Coordinates of N, CA, C and O in Angstrom, one line a residue:
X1 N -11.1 1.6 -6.4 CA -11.9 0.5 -5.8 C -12.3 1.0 -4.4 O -11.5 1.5 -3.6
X2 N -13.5 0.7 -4.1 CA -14.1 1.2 -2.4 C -13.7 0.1 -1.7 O -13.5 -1.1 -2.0
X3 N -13.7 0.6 -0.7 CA -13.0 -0.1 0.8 C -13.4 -1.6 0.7 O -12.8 -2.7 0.5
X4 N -15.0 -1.3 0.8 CA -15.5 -2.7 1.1 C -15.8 -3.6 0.0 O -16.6 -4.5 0.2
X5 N -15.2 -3.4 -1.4 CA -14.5 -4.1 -2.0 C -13.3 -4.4 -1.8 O -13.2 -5.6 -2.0
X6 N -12.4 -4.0 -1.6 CA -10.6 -4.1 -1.2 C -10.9 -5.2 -0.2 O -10.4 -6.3 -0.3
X7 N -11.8 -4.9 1.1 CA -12.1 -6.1 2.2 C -12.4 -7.3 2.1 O -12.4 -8.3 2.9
X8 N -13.0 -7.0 0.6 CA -13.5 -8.6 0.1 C -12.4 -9.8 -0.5 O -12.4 -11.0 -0.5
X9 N -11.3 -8.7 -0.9 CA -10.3 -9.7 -1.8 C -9.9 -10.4 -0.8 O -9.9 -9.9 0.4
X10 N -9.2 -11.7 -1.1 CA -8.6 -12.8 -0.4 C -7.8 -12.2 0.2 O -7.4 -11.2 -0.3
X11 N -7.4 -12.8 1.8 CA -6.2 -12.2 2.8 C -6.1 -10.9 3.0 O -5.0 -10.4 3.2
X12 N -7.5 -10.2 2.9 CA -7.6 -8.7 2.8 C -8.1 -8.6 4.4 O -9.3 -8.7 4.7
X13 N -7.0 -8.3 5.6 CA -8.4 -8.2 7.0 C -8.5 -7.1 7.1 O -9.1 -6.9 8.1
X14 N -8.2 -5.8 6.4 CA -8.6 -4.4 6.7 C -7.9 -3.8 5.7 O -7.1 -4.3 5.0
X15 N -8.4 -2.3 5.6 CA -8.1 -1.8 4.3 C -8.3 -0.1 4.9 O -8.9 0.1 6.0
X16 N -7.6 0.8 4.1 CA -7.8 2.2 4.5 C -7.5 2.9 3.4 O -6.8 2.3 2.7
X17 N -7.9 4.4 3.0 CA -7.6 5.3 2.5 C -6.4 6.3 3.3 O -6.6 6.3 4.6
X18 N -5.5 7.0 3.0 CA -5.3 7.6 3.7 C -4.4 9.2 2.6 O -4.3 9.2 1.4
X19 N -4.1 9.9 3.2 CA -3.7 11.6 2.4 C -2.1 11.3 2.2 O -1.4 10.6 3.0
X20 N -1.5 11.9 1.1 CA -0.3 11.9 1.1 C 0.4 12.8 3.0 O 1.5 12.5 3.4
X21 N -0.2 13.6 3.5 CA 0.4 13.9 4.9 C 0.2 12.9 5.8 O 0.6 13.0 6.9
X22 N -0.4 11.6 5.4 CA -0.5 10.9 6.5 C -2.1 10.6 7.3 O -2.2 9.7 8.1
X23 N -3.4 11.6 6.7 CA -4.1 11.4 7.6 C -5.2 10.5 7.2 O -5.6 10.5 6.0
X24 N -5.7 9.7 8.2 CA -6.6 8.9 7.8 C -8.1 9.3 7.6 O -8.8 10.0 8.2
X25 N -8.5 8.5 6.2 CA -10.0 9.4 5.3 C -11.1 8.3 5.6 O -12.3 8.4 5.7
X26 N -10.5 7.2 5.7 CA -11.6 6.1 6.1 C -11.0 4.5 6.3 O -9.9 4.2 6.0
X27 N -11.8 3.8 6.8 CA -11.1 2.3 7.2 C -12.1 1.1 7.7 O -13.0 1.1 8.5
X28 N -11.8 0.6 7.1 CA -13.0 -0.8 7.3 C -11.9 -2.3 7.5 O -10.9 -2.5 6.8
X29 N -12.6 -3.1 8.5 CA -11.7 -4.2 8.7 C -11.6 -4.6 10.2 O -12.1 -3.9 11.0
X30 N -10.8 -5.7 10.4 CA -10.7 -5.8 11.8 C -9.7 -5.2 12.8 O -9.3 -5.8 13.8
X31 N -9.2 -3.7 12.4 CA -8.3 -2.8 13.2 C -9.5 -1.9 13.6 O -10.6 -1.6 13.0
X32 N -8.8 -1.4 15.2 CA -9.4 0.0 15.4 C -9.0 1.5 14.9 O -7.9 1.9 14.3
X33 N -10.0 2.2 15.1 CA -9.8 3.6 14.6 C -8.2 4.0 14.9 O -7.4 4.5 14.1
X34 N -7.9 3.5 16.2 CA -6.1 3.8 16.3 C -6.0 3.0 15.4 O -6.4 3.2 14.2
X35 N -5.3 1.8 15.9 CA -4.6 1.5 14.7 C -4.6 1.6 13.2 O -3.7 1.2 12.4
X36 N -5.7 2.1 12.8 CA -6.0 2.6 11.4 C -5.0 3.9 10.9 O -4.4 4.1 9.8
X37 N -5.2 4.6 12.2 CA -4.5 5.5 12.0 C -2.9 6.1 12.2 O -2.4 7.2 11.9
X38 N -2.6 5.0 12.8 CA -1.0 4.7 12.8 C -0.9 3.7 11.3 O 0.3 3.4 11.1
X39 N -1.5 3.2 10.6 CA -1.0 2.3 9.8 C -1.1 3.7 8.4 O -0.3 3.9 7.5
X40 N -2.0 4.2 8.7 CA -1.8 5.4 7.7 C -0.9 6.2 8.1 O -0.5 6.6 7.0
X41 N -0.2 6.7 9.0 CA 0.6 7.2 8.9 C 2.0 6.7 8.3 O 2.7 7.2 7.4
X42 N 2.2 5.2 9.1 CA 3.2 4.4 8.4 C 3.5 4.3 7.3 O 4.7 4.5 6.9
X43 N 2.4 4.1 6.6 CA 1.8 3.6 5.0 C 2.6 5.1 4.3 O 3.7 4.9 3.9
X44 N 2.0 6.5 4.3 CA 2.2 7.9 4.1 C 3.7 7.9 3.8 O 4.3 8.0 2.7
X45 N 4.4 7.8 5.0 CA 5.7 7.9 5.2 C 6.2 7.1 4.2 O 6.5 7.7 3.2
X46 N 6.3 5.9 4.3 CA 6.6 4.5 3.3 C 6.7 5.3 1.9 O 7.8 5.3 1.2
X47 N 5.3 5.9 1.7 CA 5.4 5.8 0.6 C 6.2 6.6 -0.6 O 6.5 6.4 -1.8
X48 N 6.5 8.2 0.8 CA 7.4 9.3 0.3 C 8.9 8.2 -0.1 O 9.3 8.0 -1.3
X49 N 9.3 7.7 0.7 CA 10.2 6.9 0.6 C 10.6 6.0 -0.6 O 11.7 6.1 -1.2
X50 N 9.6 5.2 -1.0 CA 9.5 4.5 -1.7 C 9.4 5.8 -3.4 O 10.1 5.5 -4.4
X51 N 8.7 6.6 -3.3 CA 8.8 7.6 -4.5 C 10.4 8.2 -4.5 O 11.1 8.4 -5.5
X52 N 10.6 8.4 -3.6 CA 12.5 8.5 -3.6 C 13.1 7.7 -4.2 O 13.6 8.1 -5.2
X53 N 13.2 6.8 -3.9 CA 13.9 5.7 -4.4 C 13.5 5.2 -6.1 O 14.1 4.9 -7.2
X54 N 12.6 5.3 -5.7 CA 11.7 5.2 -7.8 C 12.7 6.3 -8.5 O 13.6 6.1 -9.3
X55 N 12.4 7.1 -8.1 CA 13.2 8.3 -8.7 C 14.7 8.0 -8.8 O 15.3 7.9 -9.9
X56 N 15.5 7.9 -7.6 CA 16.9 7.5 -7.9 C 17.4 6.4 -9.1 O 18.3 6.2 -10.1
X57 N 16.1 5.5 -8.3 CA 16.5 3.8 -9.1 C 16.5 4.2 -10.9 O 17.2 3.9 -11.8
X58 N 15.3 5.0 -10.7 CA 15.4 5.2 -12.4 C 16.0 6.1 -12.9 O 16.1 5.8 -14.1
X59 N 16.7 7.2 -12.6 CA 18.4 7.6 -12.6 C 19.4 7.0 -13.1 O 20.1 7.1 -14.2
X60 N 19.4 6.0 -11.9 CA 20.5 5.4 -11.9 C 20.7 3.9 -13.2 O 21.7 3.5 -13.5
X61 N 19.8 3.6 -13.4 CA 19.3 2.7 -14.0 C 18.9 2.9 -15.7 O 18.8 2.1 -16.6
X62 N 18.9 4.6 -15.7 CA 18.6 5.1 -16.9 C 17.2 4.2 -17.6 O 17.1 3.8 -18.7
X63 N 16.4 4.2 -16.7 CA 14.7 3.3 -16.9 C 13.9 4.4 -16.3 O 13.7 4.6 -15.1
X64 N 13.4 5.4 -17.8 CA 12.6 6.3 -16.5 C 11.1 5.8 -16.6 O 10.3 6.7 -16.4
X65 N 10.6 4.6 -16.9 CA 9.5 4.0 -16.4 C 9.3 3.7 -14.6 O 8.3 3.4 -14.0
X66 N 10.5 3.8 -14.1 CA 10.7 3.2 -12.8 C 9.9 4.9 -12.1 O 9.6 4.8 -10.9
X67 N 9.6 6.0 -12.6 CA 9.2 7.3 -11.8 C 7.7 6.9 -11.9 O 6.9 7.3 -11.1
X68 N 7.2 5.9 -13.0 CA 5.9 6.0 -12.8 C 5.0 5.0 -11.6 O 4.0 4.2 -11.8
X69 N 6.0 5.4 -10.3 CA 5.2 4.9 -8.9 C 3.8 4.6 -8.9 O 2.9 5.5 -9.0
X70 N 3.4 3.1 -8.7 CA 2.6 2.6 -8.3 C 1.9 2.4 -6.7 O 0.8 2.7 -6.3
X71 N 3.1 1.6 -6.0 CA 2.3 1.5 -4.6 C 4.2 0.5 -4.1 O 5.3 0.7 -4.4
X72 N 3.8 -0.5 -3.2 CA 4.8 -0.7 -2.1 C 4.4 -2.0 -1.6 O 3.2 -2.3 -1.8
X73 N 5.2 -3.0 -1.0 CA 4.3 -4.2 -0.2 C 5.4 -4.6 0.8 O 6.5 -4.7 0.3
X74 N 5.3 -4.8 1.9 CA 6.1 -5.3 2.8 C 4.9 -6.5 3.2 O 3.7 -6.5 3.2
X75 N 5.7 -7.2 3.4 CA 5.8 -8.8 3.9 C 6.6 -9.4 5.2 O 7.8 -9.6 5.3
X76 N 5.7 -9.6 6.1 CA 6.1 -10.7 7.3 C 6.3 -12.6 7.3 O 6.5 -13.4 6.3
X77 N 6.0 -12.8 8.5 CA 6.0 -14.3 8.1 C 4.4 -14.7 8.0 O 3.9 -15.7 7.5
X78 N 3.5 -13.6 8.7 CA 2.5 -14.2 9.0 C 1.5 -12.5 8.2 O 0.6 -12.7 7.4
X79 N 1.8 -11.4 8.8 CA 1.2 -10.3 8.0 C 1.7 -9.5 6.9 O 2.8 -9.9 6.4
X80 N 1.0 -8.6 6.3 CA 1.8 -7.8 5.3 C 0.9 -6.9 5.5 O 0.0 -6.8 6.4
X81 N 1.4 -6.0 4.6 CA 0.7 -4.6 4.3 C 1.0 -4.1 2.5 O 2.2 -4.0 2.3
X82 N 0.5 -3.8 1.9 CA 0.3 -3.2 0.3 C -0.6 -2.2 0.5 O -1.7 -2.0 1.0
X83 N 0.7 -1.2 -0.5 CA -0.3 0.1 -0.7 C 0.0 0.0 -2.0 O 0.9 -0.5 -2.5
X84 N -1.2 0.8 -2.7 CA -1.6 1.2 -4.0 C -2.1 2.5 -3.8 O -3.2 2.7 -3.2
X85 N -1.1 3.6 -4.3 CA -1.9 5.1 -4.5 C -1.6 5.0 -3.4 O -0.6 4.5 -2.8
X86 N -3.4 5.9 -3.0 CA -3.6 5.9 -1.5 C -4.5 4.9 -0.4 O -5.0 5.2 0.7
X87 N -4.6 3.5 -1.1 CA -5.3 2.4 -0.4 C -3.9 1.8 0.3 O -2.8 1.8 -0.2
X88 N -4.3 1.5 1.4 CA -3.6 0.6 2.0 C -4.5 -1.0 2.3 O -5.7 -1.0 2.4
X89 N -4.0 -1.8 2.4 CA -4.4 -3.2 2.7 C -3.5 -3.9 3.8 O -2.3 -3.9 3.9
X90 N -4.4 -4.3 4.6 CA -3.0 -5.2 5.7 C -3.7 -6.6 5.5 O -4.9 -6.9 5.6
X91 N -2.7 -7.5 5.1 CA -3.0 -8.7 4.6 C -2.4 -9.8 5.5 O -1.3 -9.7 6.0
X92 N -3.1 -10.9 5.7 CA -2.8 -12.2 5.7 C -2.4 -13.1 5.0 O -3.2 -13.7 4.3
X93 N -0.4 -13.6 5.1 CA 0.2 -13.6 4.3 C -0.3 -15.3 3.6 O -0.2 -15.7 2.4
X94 N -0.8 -15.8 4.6 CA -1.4 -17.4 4.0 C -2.1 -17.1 3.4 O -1.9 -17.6 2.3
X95 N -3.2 -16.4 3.3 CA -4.3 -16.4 2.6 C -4.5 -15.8 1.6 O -5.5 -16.0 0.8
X96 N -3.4 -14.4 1.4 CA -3.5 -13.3 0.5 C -2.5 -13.7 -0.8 O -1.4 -14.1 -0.5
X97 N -3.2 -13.5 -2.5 CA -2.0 -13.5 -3.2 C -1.6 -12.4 -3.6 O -2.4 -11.7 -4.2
X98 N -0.3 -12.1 -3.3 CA 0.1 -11.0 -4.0 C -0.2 -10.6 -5.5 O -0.6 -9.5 -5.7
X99 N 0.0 -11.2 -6.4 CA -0.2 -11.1 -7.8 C -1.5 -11.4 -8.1 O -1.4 -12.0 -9.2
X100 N -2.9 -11.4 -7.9 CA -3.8 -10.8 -7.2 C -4.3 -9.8 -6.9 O -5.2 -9.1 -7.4
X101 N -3.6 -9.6 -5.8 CA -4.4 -8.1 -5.1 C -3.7 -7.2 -6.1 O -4.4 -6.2 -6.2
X102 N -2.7 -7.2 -6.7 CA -1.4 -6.4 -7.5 C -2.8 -6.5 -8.5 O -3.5 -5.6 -8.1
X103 N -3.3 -7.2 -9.6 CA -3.7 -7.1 -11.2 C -5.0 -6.3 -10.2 O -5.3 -5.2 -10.7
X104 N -6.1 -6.7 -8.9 CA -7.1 -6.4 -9.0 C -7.0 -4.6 -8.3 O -7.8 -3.7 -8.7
X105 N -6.0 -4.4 -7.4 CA -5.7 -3.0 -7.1 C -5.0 -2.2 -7.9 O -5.1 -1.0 -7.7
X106 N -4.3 -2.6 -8.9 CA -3.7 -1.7 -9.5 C -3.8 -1.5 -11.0 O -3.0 -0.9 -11.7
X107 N -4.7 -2.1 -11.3 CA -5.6 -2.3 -12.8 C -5.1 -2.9 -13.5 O -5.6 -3.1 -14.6

């Protein structure tokens, strides 16, 4: 999905591509170019993390559907952020549905 579709979905205020190292490929939304590119790095990091853990959990769990990593969502009281792949979204948590952006980002 291109950016400025991702910007369109509900509680979507900005959206980015970004490289498994971290670097930022493009960003549309109401962040600046910094902050675009601290949220991609965040996001990057996050996500090695979160593939760690897929891995262990499905080890441990003896579910090796859990290796086939999708993406990540952290949640505030008022912001979030969801990655898929290599999209990131930073969302507005009043206005954004998760299960939503989940069926329309992640097919």
């Amino acid at each position: 999905m291109k950016l400025k579709e991702v910007l369109n979905l509900p509680g979507v205020v900005a959206a980015a591509k970004f490289t498994p190292k971290g670097e930022l490929e493009s960003y549309k939304g109401e962040i600046s170019e910094s902050e675009a590119r601290l949220a991609a790095h965040m996001c990057a990091s996050n996500s090695v993390l979160m593939q760690t853990q897929a891995r262990l959990f499905a080890d441990y769990s003896r579910q090796p559907e859990w290796r086939s990593y999708q993406g990540w969502t952290m949640l505030g009281p008022e912001t979030g952020v969801m990655v898929v792949g290599d999209t990131l979204c930073l969302l507005n948590c009043q206005e954004a549905s998760i299960n939503d952006l989940l069926a329309k980002l992640g097919g």
